[in-house]
PDB file of C-alpha atoms in Angstrom:
ATOM      1  CA  MET A   1      25.854 -69.051 155.267  1.00  0.00           C
ATOM      2  CA  VAL A   2      28.393 -71.610 155.592  1.00  0.00           C
ATOM      3  CA  GLU A   3      31.968 -70.649 156.567  1.00  0.00           C
ATOM      4  CA  GLU A   4      34.620 -71.340 153.760  1.00  0.00           C
ATOM      5  CA  ASN A   5      36.296 -74.166 155.368  1.00  0.00           C
ATOM      6  CA  GLY A   6      32.898 -75.768 156.228  1.00  0.00           C
ATOM      7  CA  LYS A   7      33.496 -75.678 160.008  1.00  0.00           C
ATOM      8  CA  GLN A   8      31.016 -73.943 162.272  1.00  0.00           C
ATOM      9  CA  ASP A   9      32.334 -72.484 165.450  1.00  0.00           C
ATOM     10  CA  GLU A  10      30.145 -72.936 168.192  1.00  0.00           C
ATOM     11  CA  THR A  11      32.071 -70.871 170.699  1.00  0.00           C
ATOM     12  CA  ALA A  12      33.527 -67.689 170.122  1.00  0.00           C
ATOM     13  CA  SER A  13      36.944 -68.759 171.059  1.00  0.00           C
ATOM     14  CA  GLU A  14      38.711 -69.930 167.934  1.00  0.00           C
ATOM     15  CA  THR A  15      39.808 -66.790 166.340  1.00  0.00           C
ATOM     16  CA  SER A  16      43.439 -65.910 165.970  1.00  0.00           C
ATOM     17  CA  LYS A  17      43.949 -68.966 163.816  1.00  0.00           C
ATOM     18  CA  LYS A  18      41.779 -67.863 161.162  1.00  0.00           C
ATOM     19  CA  LYS A  19      40.874 -64.263 160.192  1.00  0.00           C
ATOM     20  CA  ALA A  20      37.547 -64.710 158.517  1.00  0.00           C
ATOM     21  CA  PRO A  21      37.062 -62.009 156.133  1.00  0.00           C
ATOM     22  CA  ALA A  22      34.574 -59.427 157.534  1.00  0.00           C
ATOM     23  CA  VAL A  23      32.108 -59.597 154.713  1.00  0.00           C
ATOM     24  CA  SER A  24      31.404 -63.175 153.891  1.00  0.00           C
ATOM     25  CA  SER A  25      31.435 -64.563 157.655  1.00  0.00           C
ATOM     26  CA  GLU A  26      28.532 -64.429 159.893  1.00  0.00           C
ATOM     27  CA  LYS A  27      30.852 -63.498 162.537  1.00  0.00           C
ATOM     28  CA  ILE A  28      32.548 -60.328 163.469  1.00  0.00           C
ATOM     29  CA  ALA A  29      36.004 -59.630 165.017  1.00  0.00           C
ATOM     30  CA  VAL A  30      35.586 -58.141 168.375  1.00  0.00           C
ATOM     31  CA  VAL A  31      38.404 -56.651 170.773  1.00  0.00           C
ATOM     32  CA  LEU A  32      37.464 -56.417 174.344  1.00  0.00           C
ATOM     33  CA  ARG A  33      39.095 -53.909 176.556  1.00  0.00           C
ATOM     34  CA  ASN A  34      38.518 -53.414 180.114  1.00  0.00           C
ATOM     35  CA  VAL A  35      37.494 -50.111 181.689  1.00  0.00           C
ATOM     36  CA  GLY A  36      38.581 -48.867 185.024  1.00  0.00           C
ATOM     37  CA  ASN A  37      38.678 -51.631 187.569  1.00  0.00           C
ATOM     38  CA  ALA A  38      37.100 -54.339 185.539  1.00  0.00           C
ATOM     39  CA  PRO A  39      39.430 -57.427 185.225  1.00  0.00           C
ATOM     40  CA  ILE A  40      41.522 -57.948 182.192  1.00  0.00           C
ATOM     41  CA  LEU A  41      40.525 -60.966 180.274  1.00  0.00           C
ATOM     42  CA  GLN A  42      43.175 -63.330 179.240  1.00  0.00           C
ATOM     43  CA  LYS A  43      42.354 -63.274 175.538  1.00  0.00           C
ATOM     44  CA  GLN A  44      40.808 -60.077 174.086  1.00  0.00           C
ATOM     45  CA  LYS A  45      40.153 -61.007 170.432  1.00  0.00           C
ATOM     46  CA  TYR A  46      37.127 -63.015 169.624  1.00  0.00           C
ATOM     47  CA  ASN A  47      35.066 -63.638 166.594  1.00  0.00           C
ATOM     48  CA  VAL A  48      31.302 -63.168 167.562  1.00  0.00           C
ATOM     49  CA  ASP A  49      28.261 -64.181 165.727  1.00  0.00           C
ATOM     50  CA  LYS A  50      26.658 -60.969 164.554  1.00  0.00           C
ATOM     51  CA  ASN A  51      23.215 -61.808 165.659  1.00  0.00           C
ATOM     52  CA  LYS A  52      24.549 -62.058 169.194  1.00  0.00           C
ATOM     53  CA  THR A  53      22.982 -59.310 171.469  1.00  0.00           C
ATOM     54  CA  VAL A  54      24.699 -56.910 173.743  1.00  0.00           C
ATOM     55  CA  LYS A  55      22.963 -58.584 176.557  1.00  0.00           C
ATOM     56  CA  TRP A  56      24.294 -62.034 175.449  1.00  0.00           C
ATOM     57  CA  MET A  57      27.802 -60.539 175.370  1.00  0.00           C
ATOM     58  CA  SER A  58      27.456 -58.905 178.692  1.00  0.00           C
ATOM     59  CA  ASN A  59      26.679 -62.348 180.193  1.00  0.00           C
ATOM     60  CA  TRP A  60      29.168 -64.159 178.461  1.00  0.00           C
ATOM     61  CA  ILE A  61      31.996 -61.656 179.542  1.00  0.00           C
ATOM     62  CA  LYS A  62      30.470 -61.883 183.168  1.00  0.00           C
ATOM     63  CA  GLY A  63      30.853 -65.787 183.008  1.00  0.00           C
ATOM     64  CA  LYS A  64      34.490 -65.392 181.674  1.00  0.00           C
ATOM     65  CA  LEU A  65      35.258 -63.035 184.469  1.00  0.00           C
ATOM     66  CA  LYS A  66      33.632 -65.110 187.077  1.00  0.00           C
ATOM     67  CA  LEU A  67      31.538 -62.340 188.493  1.00  0.00           C
ATOM     68  CA  GLN A  68      29.164 -62.704 191.311  1.00  0.00           C
ATOM     69  CA  GLU A  69      25.406 -63.016 190.547  1.00  0.00           C
ATOM     70  CA  ASN A  70      24.629 -59.513 191.445  1.00  0.00           C
ATOM     71  CA  GLU A  71      27.309 -57.814 189.557  1.00  0.00           C
ATOM     72  CA  GLN A  72      26.892 -56.574 185.944  1.00  0.00           C
ATOM     73  CA  VAL A  73      28.880 -56.178 182.998  1.00  0.00           C
ATOM     74  CA  ILE A  74      28.202 -53.043 180.909  1.00  0.00           C
ATOM     75  CA  LEU A  75      29.528 -52.727 177.502  1.00  0.00           C
ATOM     76  CA  TYR A  76      30.655 -49.491 175.817  1.00  0.00           C
ATOM     77  CA  ILE A  77      31.387 -48.543 172.424  1.00  0.00           C
ATOM     78  CA  ALA A  78      33.015 -45.566 170.793  1.00  0.00           C
ATOM     79  CA  GLN A  79      34.391 -45.046 174.406  1.00  0.00           C
ATOM     80  CA  GLN A  80      31.305 -43.530 175.531  1.00  0.00           C
ATOM     81  CA  PHE A  81      27.971 -45.148 174.716  1.00  0.00           C
ATOM     82  CA  ALA A  82      26.270 -48.124 176.295  1.00  0.00           C
ATOM     83  CA  PRO A  83      24.240 -49.677 173.620  1.00  0.00           C
ATOM     84  CA  PRO A  84      20.617 -50.985 174.303  1.00  0.00           C
ATOM     85  CA  ILE A  85      20.974 -54.513 175.436  1.00  0.00           C
ATOM     86  CA  ASP A  86      18.873 -55.968 172.550  1.00  0.00           C
ATOM     87  CA  GLN A  87      21.101 -54.408 169.987  1.00  0.00           C
ATOM     88  CA  HIS A  88      22.865 -56.875 167.775  1.00  0.00           C
ATOM     89  CA  VAL A  89      26.706 -56.799 167.642  1.00  0.00           C
ATOM     90  CA  GLY A  90      26.583 -56.906 163.927  1.00  0.00           C
ATOM     91  CA  ASN A  91      24.750 -53.449 163.795  1.00  0.00           C
ATOM     92  CA  LEU A  92      27.241 -52.079 166.193  1.00  0.00           C
ATOM     93  CA  PHE A  93      30.024 -53.433 163.874  1.00  0.00           C
ATOM     94  CA  ASP A  94      28.401 -51.851 160.833  1.00  0.00           C
ATOM     95  CA  CYS A  95      28.159 -48.328 162.646  1.00  0.00           C
ATOM     96  CA  PHE A  96      31.431 -48.479 164.723  1.00  0.00           C
ATOM     97  CA  GLY A  97      33.696 -50.956 163.399  1.00  0.00           C
ATOM     98  CA  THR A  98      37.099 -49.859 162.222  1.00  0.00           C
ATOM     99  CA  ASN A  99      39.597 -51.847 160.549  1.00  0.00           C
ATOM    100  CA  ASP A 100      37.535 -54.823 160.271  1.00  0.00           C
ATOM    101  CA  LYS A 101      36.918 -55.043 164.015  1.00  0.00           C
ATOM    102  CA  LEU A 102      34.735 -53.807 166.749  1.00  0.00           C
ATOM    103  CA  VAL A 103      36.349 -52.481 169.866  1.00  0.00           C
ATOM    104  CA  VAL A 104      34.127 -53.050 172.874  1.00  0.00           C
ATOM    105  CA  GLN A 105      34.943 -51.640 176.268  1.00  0.00           C
ATOM    106  CA  TYR A 106      33.631 -53.584 179.428  1.00  0.00           C
ATOM    107  CA  ALA A 107      32.892 -52.083 182.882  1.00  0.00           C
ATOM    108  CA  THR A 108      31.836 -53.971 185.887  1.00  0.00           C
ATOM    109  CA  GLN A 109      29.165 -52.658 188.085  1.00  0.00           C
ATOM    110  CA  PRO A 110      29.619 -54.324 191.632  1.00  0.00           C
ATOM    111  CA  ALA A 111      26.748 -54.967 194.014  1.00  0.00           C
ATOM    112  CA  TRP A 112      25.429 -51.762 195.338  1.00  0.00           C
ATOM    113  CA  GLY A 113      26.072 -50.775 198.865  1.00  0.00           C
TER     114      GLY A 113
ATOM    115  CA  MET B   1      39.321 -40.311 188.128  1.00  0.00           C
ATOM    116  CA  THR B   2      36.281 -38.156 188.771  1.00  0.00           C
ATOM    117  CA  GLY B   3      32.813 -39.307 187.664  1.00  0.00           C
ATOM    118  CA  THR B   4      31.169 -35.979 188.288  1.00  0.00           C
ATOM    119  CA  LEU B   5      29.978 -33.281 185.790  1.00  0.00           C
ATOM    120  CA  THR B   6      29.804 -29.533 186.341  1.00  0.00           C
ATOM    121  CA  GLU B   7      26.417 -27.882 186.093  1.00  0.00           C
ATOM    122  CA  GLU B   8      27.619 -25.883 183.163  1.00  0.00           C
ATOM    123  CA  ARG B   9      28.765 -28.808 181.277  1.00  0.00           C
ATOM    124  CA  PHE B  10      25.485 -30.542 181.898  1.00  0.00           C
ATOM    125  CA  LYS B  11      23.508 -27.687 180.643  1.00  0.00           C
ATOM    126  CA  GLU B  12      25.671 -27.513 177.443  1.00  0.00           C
ATOM    127  CA  GLN B  13      25.531 -31.266 176.908  1.00  0.00           C
ATOM    128  CA  CYS B  14      21.607 -31.233 177.510  1.00  0.00           C
ATOM    129  CA  GLU B  15      21.174 -28.547 174.761  1.00  0.00           C
ATOM    130  CA  ALA B  16      23.525 -30.564 172.263  1.00  0.00           C
ATOM    131  CA  LEU B  17      21.509 -33.756 173.036  1.00  0.00           C
ATOM    132  CA  VAL B  18      18.154 -32.090 172.529  1.00  0.00           C
ATOM    133  CA  ALA B  19      19.323 -30.471 169.173  1.00  0.00           C
ATOM    134  CA  PHE B  20      20.551 -33.920 167.987  1.00  0.00           C
ATOM    135  CA  SER B  21      17.188 -35.511 169.300  1.00  0.00           C
ATOM    136  CA  ASP B  22      15.309 -32.901 167.106  1.00  0.00           C
ATOM    137  CA  LYS B  23      17.083 -33.958 164.095  1.00  0.00           C
ATOM    138  CA  ILE B  24      16.486 -37.639 164.507  1.00  0.00           C
ATOM    139  CA  ASN B  25      12.979 -37.095 165.959  1.00  0.00           C
ATOM    140  CA  ASP B  26      13.897 -38.799 169.303  1.00  0.00           C
ATOM    141  CA  GLY B  27      11.614 -37.026 171.373  1.00  0.00           C
ATOM    142  CA  TRP B  28      13.775 -35.356 174.053  1.00  0.00           C
ATOM    143  CA  GLU B  29      12.572 -31.901 175.263  1.00  0.00           C
ATOM    144  CA  MET B  30      14.270 -29.202 177.241  1.00  0.00           C
ATOM    145  CA  ARG B  31      12.460 -27.815 180.167  1.00  0.00           C
ATOM    146  CA  ARG B  32      13.250 -24.721 182.060  1.00  0.00           C
ATOM    147  CA  ASP B  33      12.575 -23.635 185.686  1.00  0.00           C
ATOM    148  CA  LEU B  34      14.266 -20.471 186.578  1.00  0.00           C
ATOM    149  CA  ASP B  35      17.966 -21.051 186.261  1.00  0.00           C
ATOM    150  CA  ASP B  36      17.448 -24.863 186.183  1.00  0.00           C
ATOM    151  CA  ILE B  37      17.155 -26.865 183.012  1.00  0.00           C
ATOM    152  CA  TYR B  38      16.289 -30.308 182.668  1.00  0.00           C
ATOM    153  CA  ILE B  39      15.323 -32.597 179.875  1.00  0.00           C
ATOM    154  CA  VAL B  40      12.329 -34.973 179.417  1.00  0.00           C
ATOM    155  CA  LYS B  41      11.408 -37.888 177.347  1.00  0.00           C
ATOM    156  CA  LYS B  42       8.232 -39.784 177.151  1.00  0.00           C
ATOM    157  CA  VAL B  43       7.908 -43.102 175.460  1.00  0.00           C
ATOM    158  CA  LYS B  44       5.565 -46.045 175.180  1.00  0.00           C
ATOM    159  CA  LEU B  45       7.016 -49.476 175.658  1.00  0.00           C
ATOM    160  CA  PRO B  46       5.467 -53.067 175.969  1.00  0.00           C
ATOM    161  CA  VAL B  47       6.959 -54.281 179.071  1.00  0.00           C
ATOM    162  CA  VAL B  48       7.177 -57.883 180.473  1.00  0.00           C
ATOM    163  CA  PHE B  49       7.345 -58.343 184.062  1.00  0.00           C
ATOM    164  CA  ARG B  50       9.463 -61.043 185.264  1.00  0.00           C
ATOM    165  CA  ASP B  51       7.846 -63.371 187.664  1.00  0.00           C
ATOM    166  CA  ASP B  52       9.661 -64.354 190.751  1.00  0.00           C
ATOM    167  CA  ASN B  53      10.586 -67.739 189.290  1.00  0.00           C
ATOM    168  CA  ASN B  54      12.315 -65.905 186.574  1.00  0.00           C
ATOM    169  CA  LYS B  55      10.615 -67.551 183.664  1.00  0.00           C
ATOM    170  CA  ASN B  56      11.587 -64.825 181.410  1.00  0.00           C
ATOM    171  CA  PRO B  57      15.167 -64.488 182.325  1.00  0.00           C
ATOM    172  CA  GLY B  58      16.164 -63.277 179.075  1.00  0.00           C
ATOM    173  CA  VAL B  59      13.489 -60.677 178.310  1.00  0.00           C
ATOM    174  CA  PRO B  60      14.688 -57.052 178.949  1.00  0.00           C
ATOM    175  CA  ALA B  61      12.182 -54.559 180.100  1.00  0.00           C
ATOM    176  CA  ASN B  62      12.530 -52.457 177.007  1.00  0.00           C
ATOM    177  CA  THR B  63      12.065 -55.137 174.468  1.00  0.00           C
ATOM    178  CA  ILE B  64      10.110 -54.042 171.494  1.00  0.00           C
ATOM    179  CA  SER B  65       9.357 -57.658 170.185  1.00  0.00           C
ATOM    180  CA  VAL B  66       6.404 -58.775 172.193  1.00  0.00           C
ATOM    181  CA  LYS B  67       6.591 -62.291 173.538  1.00  0.00           C
ATOM    182  CA  GLU B  68       4.390 -64.810 172.009  1.00  0.00           C
ATOM    183  CA  ALA B  69       0.887 -63.196 172.503  1.00  0.00           C
ATOM    184  CA  GLU B  70      -1.889 -65.242 173.870  1.00  0.00           C
ATOM    185  CA  SER B  71      -4.110 -64.083 171.019  1.00  0.00           C
ATOM    186  CA  ASP B  72      -3.599 -64.627 167.546  1.00  0.00           C
ATOM    187  CA  ASP B  73      -4.098 -61.150 166.325  1.00  0.00           C
ATOM    188  CA  ASP B  74      -1.447 -59.567 164.244  1.00  0.00           C
ATOM    189  CA  SER B  75      -0.352 -58.169 167.639  1.00  0.00           C
ATOM    190  CA  SER B  76       1.782 -55.084 167.470  1.00  0.00           C
ATOM    191  CA  GLU B  77       2.597 -53.266 170.637  1.00  0.00           C
ATOM    192  CA  ASP B  78      -0.162 -50.920 170.305  1.00  0.00           C
ATOM    193  CA  GLN B  79      -2.871 -53.590 170.527  1.00  0.00           C
ATOM    194  CA  ILE B  80      -2.097 -54.786 173.765  1.00  0.00           C
ATOM    195  CA  THR B  81      -4.581 -53.721 176.431  1.00  0.00           C
ATOM    196  CA  LEU B  82      -4.989 -54.833 179.883  1.00  0.00           C
ATOM    197  CA  GLU B  83      -8.146 -56.519 179.280  1.00  0.00           C
ATOM    198  CA  ASP B  84      -6.542 -58.802 176.736  1.00  0.00           C
ATOM    199  CA  SER B  85      -3.719 -59.697 178.941  1.00  0.00           C
ATOM    200  CA  ASP B  86      -3.583 -61.218 182.629  1.00  0.00           C
ATOM    201  CA  PRO B  87      -4.319 -58.245 184.767  1.00  0.00           C
ATOM    202  CA  CYS B  88      -1.934 -59.573 187.471  1.00  0.00           C
ATOM    203  CA  PRO B  89       1.013 -57.273 187.082  1.00  0.00           C
ATOM    204  CA  PHE B  90       3.259 -60.174 188.087  1.00  0.00           C
ATOM    205  CA  SER B  91       2.282 -62.445 185.127  1.00  0.00           C
ATOM    206  CA  PRO B  92       4.759 -62.822 182.295  1.00  0.00           C
ATOM    207  CA  SER B  93       2.439 -61.174 179.841  1.00  0.00           C
ATOM    208  CA  SER B  94       3.114 -57.820 178.068  1.00  0.00           C
ATOM    209  CA  HIS B  95       1.744 -54.452 179.196  1.00  0.00           C
ATOM    210  CA  LEU B  96       1.872 -51.207 177.393  1.00  0.00           C
ATOM    211  CA  VAL B  97       3.575 -48.834 179.741  1.00  0.00           C
ATOM    212  CA  THR B  98       4.080 -44.974 179.284  1.00  0.00           C
ATOM    213  CA  PHE B  99       7.390 -43.854 180.741  1.00  0.00           C
ATOM    214  CA  GLU B 100       8.346 -40.349 181.347  1.00  0.00           C
ATOM    215  CA  TYR B 101      12.143 -39.798 182.056  1.00  0.00           C
ATOM    216  CA  HIS B 102      13.610 -36.830 183.765  1.00  0.00           C
ATOM    217  CA  VAL B 103      17.236 -35.843 183.723  1.00  0.00           C
ATOM    218  CA  VAL B 104      17.870 -33.417 186.465  1.00  0.00           C
ATOM    219  CA  TYR B 105      21.144 -32.001 187.651  1.00  0.00           C
ATOM    220  CA  SER B 106      22.047 -32.629 191.360  1.00  0.00           C
ATOM    221  CA  THR B 107      24.121 -29.914 192.790  1.00  0.00           C
ATOM    222  CA  SER B 108      24.865 -31.959 195.986  1.00  0.00           C
ATOM    223  CA  TYR B 109      26.274 -34.874 194.045  1.00  0.00           C
ATOM    224  CA  THR B 110      27.315 -32.973 191.058  1.00  0.00           C
ATOM    225  CA  VAL B 111      26.038 -35.560 188.628  1.00  0.00           C
ATOM    226  CA  PRO B 112      22.774 -35.798 186.663  1.00  0.00           C
ATOM    227  CA  VAL B 113      20.062 -37.948 188.169  1.00  0.00           C
ATOM    228  CA  LEU B 114      17.385 -39.978 186.517  1.00  0.00           C
ATOM    229  CA  TYR B 115      13.940 -39.677 187.517  1.00  0.00           C
ATOM    230  CA  PHE B 116      10.839 -41.387 185.895  1.00  0.00           C
ATOM    231  CA  ASN B 117       7.219 -42.350 186.191  1.00  0.00           C
ATOM    232  CA  ALA B 118       5.440 -45.091 184.515  1.00  0.00           C
ATOM    233  CA  TRP B 119       1.852 -45.877 184.088  1.00  0.00           C
ATOM    234  CA  PHE B 120      -0.313 -48.410 182.266  1.00  0.00           C
ATOM    235  CA  SER B 121      -2.581 -47.588 179.477  1.00  0.00           C
ATOM    236  CA  THR B 122      -5.483 -47.299 182.099  1.00  0.00           C
ATOM    237  CA  GLY B 123      -3.697 -44.383 183.681  1.00  0.00           C
ATOM    238  CA  LYS B 124      -2.724 -46.290 186.724  1.00  0.00           C
ATOM    239  CA  LEU B 125       0.926 -45.764 187.994  1.00  0.00           C
ATOM    240  CA  LEU B 126       3.182 -48.540 188.539  1.00  0.00           C
ATOM    241  CA  THR B 127       3.705 -49.440 192.021  1.00  0.00           C
ATOM    242  CA  VAL B 128       7.205 -49.578 193.532  1.00  0.00           C
ATOM    243  CA  GLU B 129       7.423 -53.404 193.382  1.00  0.00           C
ATOM    244  CA  GLU B 130       6.478 -53.420 189.536  1.00  0.00           C
ATOM    245  CA  VAL B 131       9.074 -50.726 188.902  1.00  0.00           C
ATOM    246  CA  TRP B 132      11.605 -52.912 190.739  1.00  0.00           C
ATOM    247  CA  LYS B 133      10.689 -55.711 188.340  1.00  0.00           C
ATOM    248  CA  LEU B 134      11.922 -53.680 185.501  1.00  0.00           C
ATOM    249  CA  ALA B 135      15.522 -53.625 186.594  1.00  0.00           C
ATOM    250  CA  PRO B 136      17.727 -56.841 186.012  1.00  0.00           C
ATOM    251  CA  PRO B 137      17.443 -59.260 188.739  1.00  0.00           C
ATOM    252  CA  CYS B 138      21.286 -59.252 189.168  1.00  0.00           C
ATOM    253  CA  SER B 139      21.273 -55.693 190.374  1.00  0.00           C
ATOM    254  CA  ASP B 140      20.402 -54.322 193.748  1.00  0.00           C
ATOM    255  CA  ARG B 141      17.411 -52.650 192.286  1.00  0.00           C
ATOM    256  CA  TYR B 142      15.657 -52.439 195.643  1.00  0.00           C
ATOM    257  CA  SER B 143      18.044 -49.939 197.135  1.00  0.00           C
ATOM    258  CA  TYR B 144      18.661 -47.813 194.178  1.00  0.00           C
ATOM    259  CA  ILE B 145      15.162 -47.296 192.722  1.00  0.00           C
ATOM    260  CA  THR B 146      13.304 -45.330 195.266  1.00  0.00           C
ATOM    261  CA  GLN B 147      10.244 -43.120 195.161  1.00  0.00           C
ATOM    262  CA  ILE B 148      11.218 -39.559 196.011  1.00  0.00           C
ATOM    263  CA  GLU B 149       9.865 -36.118 195.437  1.00  0.00           C
ATOM    264  CA  HIS B 150      11.063 -34.498 192.071  1.00  0.00           C
ATOM    265  CA  PRO B 151      13.395 -31.687 192.912  1.00  0.00           C
ATOM    266  CA  ILE B 152      11.742 -29.267 190.610  1.00  0.00           C
ATOM    267  CA  LEU B 153       8.247 -30.369 190.273  1.00  0.00           C
ATOM    268  CA  ALA B 154       7.743 -31.456 193.741  1.00  0.00           C
ATOM    269  CA  ARG B 155       5.579 -34.398 193.039  1.00  0.00           C
ATOM    270  CA  PRO B 156       6.491 -38.056 193.368  1.00  0.00           C
ATOM    271  CA  PHE B 157       8.911 -39.685 190.870  1.00  0.00           C
ATOM    272  CA  TYR B 158      10.936 -42.770 190.838  1.00  0.00           C
ATOM    273  CA  GLU B 159      14.656 -41.915 191.198  1.00  0.00           C
ATOM    274  CA  LEU B 160      17.774 -43.943 190.256  1.00  0.00           C
ATOM    275  CA  HIS B 161      19.927 -43.108 193.157  1.00  0.00           C
ATOM    276  CA  PRO B 162      22.984 -41.030 192.079  1.00  0.00           C
ATOM    277  CA  CYS B 163      25.420 -43.082 194.246  1.00  0.00           C
ATOM    278  CA  ARG B 164      26.147 -45.470 191.453  1.00  0.00           C
ATOM    279  CA  THR B 165      26.837 -42.689 188.985  1.00  0.00           C
ATOM    280  CA  GLU B 166      29.965 -41.328 189.971  1.00  0.00           C
ATOM    281  CA  GLN B 167      31.510 -44.624 190.495  1.00  0.00           C
ATOM    282  CA  LEU B 168      30.488 -45.963 186.976  1.00  0.00           C
ATOM    283  CA  MET B 169      31.112 -42.751 185.203  1.00  0.00           C
ATOM    284  CA  GLY B 170      34.630 -42.352 186.869  1.00  0.00           C
ATOM    285  CA  GLN B 171      35.552 -45.495 185.224  1.00  0.00           C
ATOM    286  CA  MET B 172      34.709 -44.129 181.935  1.00  0.00           C
ATOM    287  CA  GLY B 173      36.721 -40.948 182.554  1.00  0.00           C
ATOM    288  CA  SER B 174      34.365 -38.776 180.475  1.00  0.00           C
ATOM    289  CA  SER B 175      33.998 -35.860 182.835  1.00  0.00           C
ATOM    290  CA  GLU B 176      36.417 -33.787 180.693  1.00  0.00           C
ATOM    291  CA  GLY B 177      34.868 -34.377 177.437  1.00  0.00           C
ATOM    292  CA  ASP B 178      31.632 -33.903 175.845  1.00  0.00           C
ATOM    293  CA  THR B 179      30.410 -37.226 176.011  1.00  0.00           C
ATOM    294  CA  TYR B 180      29.487 -37.554 179.577  1.00  0.00           C
ATOM    295  CA  LEU B 181      25.619 -37.221 179.225  1.00  0.00           C
ATOM    296  CA  VAL B 182      25.508 -39.655 176.366  1.00  0.00           C
ATOM    297  CA  SER B 183      27.584 -42.211 178.344  1.00  0.00           C
ATOM    298  CA  TRP B 184      25.382 -41.512 181.457  1.00  0.00           C
ATOM    299  CA  ILE B 185      21.955 -41.780 179.899  1.00  0.00           C
ATOM    300  CA  SER B 186      22.913 -44.996 178.008  1.00  0.00           C
ATOM    301  CA  SER B 187      24.276 -46.496 181.160  1.00  0.00           C
ATOM    302  CA  MET B 188      21.824 -45.687 183.765  1.00  0.00           C
ATOM    303  CA  GLY B 189      18.710 -45.745 181.529  1.00  0.00           C
ATOM    304  CA  ARG B 190      19.262 -49.412 180.566  1.00  0.00           C
ATOM    305  CA  ASP B 191      17.855 -50.724 183.782  1.00  0.00           C
ATOM    306  CA  VAL B 192      14.626 -49.040 183.462  1.00  0.00           C
ATOM    307  CA  GLY B 193      13.657 -49.081 179.806  1.00  0.00           C
ATOM    308  CA  LEU B 194      15.502 -46.031 178.636  1.00  0.00           C
ATOM    309  CA  SER B 195      17.737 -46.654 175.650  1.00  0.00           C
ATOM    310  CA  LEU B 196      19.818 -44.229 173.565  1.00  0.00           C
ATOM    311  CA  ASP B 197      19.841 -44.508 169.893  1.00  0.00           C
ATOM    312  CA  VAL B 198      23.292 -45.524 168.611  1.00  0.00           C
ATOM    313  CA  ARG B 199      23.400 -42.355 166.473  1.00  0.00           C
ATOM    314  CA  TYR B 200      24.041 -40.199 169.437  1.00  0.00           C
ATOM    315  CA  ALA B 201      27.402 -41.937 169.905  1.00  0.00           C
ATOM    316  CA  MET B 202      28.132 -41.102 166.161  1.00  0.00           C
ATOM    317  CA  SER B 203      27.114 -37.622 166.314  1.00  0.00           C
ATOM    318  CA  GLY B 204      29.832 -36.269 168.444  1.00  0.00           C
ATOM    319  CA  THR B 205      27.249 -35.129 170.954  1.00  0.00           C
TER     320      THR B 205
END
C-alpha cells in the first residue's frame, strides 16, 4: 500500500505534519507515555508501521532514551498489560486503540542489583 | 508507590484469571495446598538458544515461528526432535521445550513469585545455563533466575527472584486495582517464555 502522497516514511518521526487516516495507511498513531521513573521523551507522538513488533518498539525507545546495554524497556498497554514481544503493534492498535491512536506506556527496568 | 499485593487480592485475582483462562482455553489451573493456592500453566514452545556470539539477537525465547529449519519438511513446531537438530544446547537450532509455570504467593515479599521448570522432549531438564539463555542478553539473568526449592512442592524449580517485582510493579501503581496479576504475569513472564494473551487485558480481569 502506497501512502496517498507517495512518500514513504522510513523513520517513525514525521508525524504531526500529516495525520494519515487510520484505515488506509500502513502506520498507526502511537502516543508514548512514561511510567514511574522512566525518562520522558521529547516527542511522544509517532506513526509506527503496524508490522513492527513490541520488541522492535522497546529497542527503539531504548535507543531514544539512550539507555545502558543491560537496561530494558517494557511496554504496557491498557495501563496494565505487557504484550508479548513478538506481537505486532497493528494488532494492539486493533484491540486497544481509541480515537485512532494507541497509547503505549513504557517503563524502564534498570540493571538488577 | 507500593508494588506489593496482599494475599487476599492475590487469591481473588488468581480465581478471576483462571476463570477467564477457562473461557479462552488458555490452560491456567488452580492448585490448592491447605490454605495456599497457586496457579499453574504448562505449555510447549519451540525454543532457540542464543549462542554466545549472539547470532540470533532478535529471536525471542517464546517465538512460535521456527527459524529456517535445516530440513525441508513442512516443519511445524511439533516435528522438531532432538535427533533432527543439533543436540548441542548452545547451537542456534530450535528445540521443543515443555515449560511448567507456577505462580505462588510469597508472604515474605508480599508479591507473587514465578517458578518454572523446563524440559526437552526427551524428558531431560534444562540446565541452569540453558535457562539463562532464555532471558534477554541485556538483563542480569544470572542473578535473578536461580534454582531453588518450590515453597509448596519442595522440589527444585527455577525461580525469578522477587526483588525486581516490587520495583517494577510499583511503577505501574496497580496494587490497588484488580490488574496486578495480569500486569505481573505479562511483565515477569516475558523473559522466560511465558506470554499472556492480550484478551486478559480486555477482560477486565
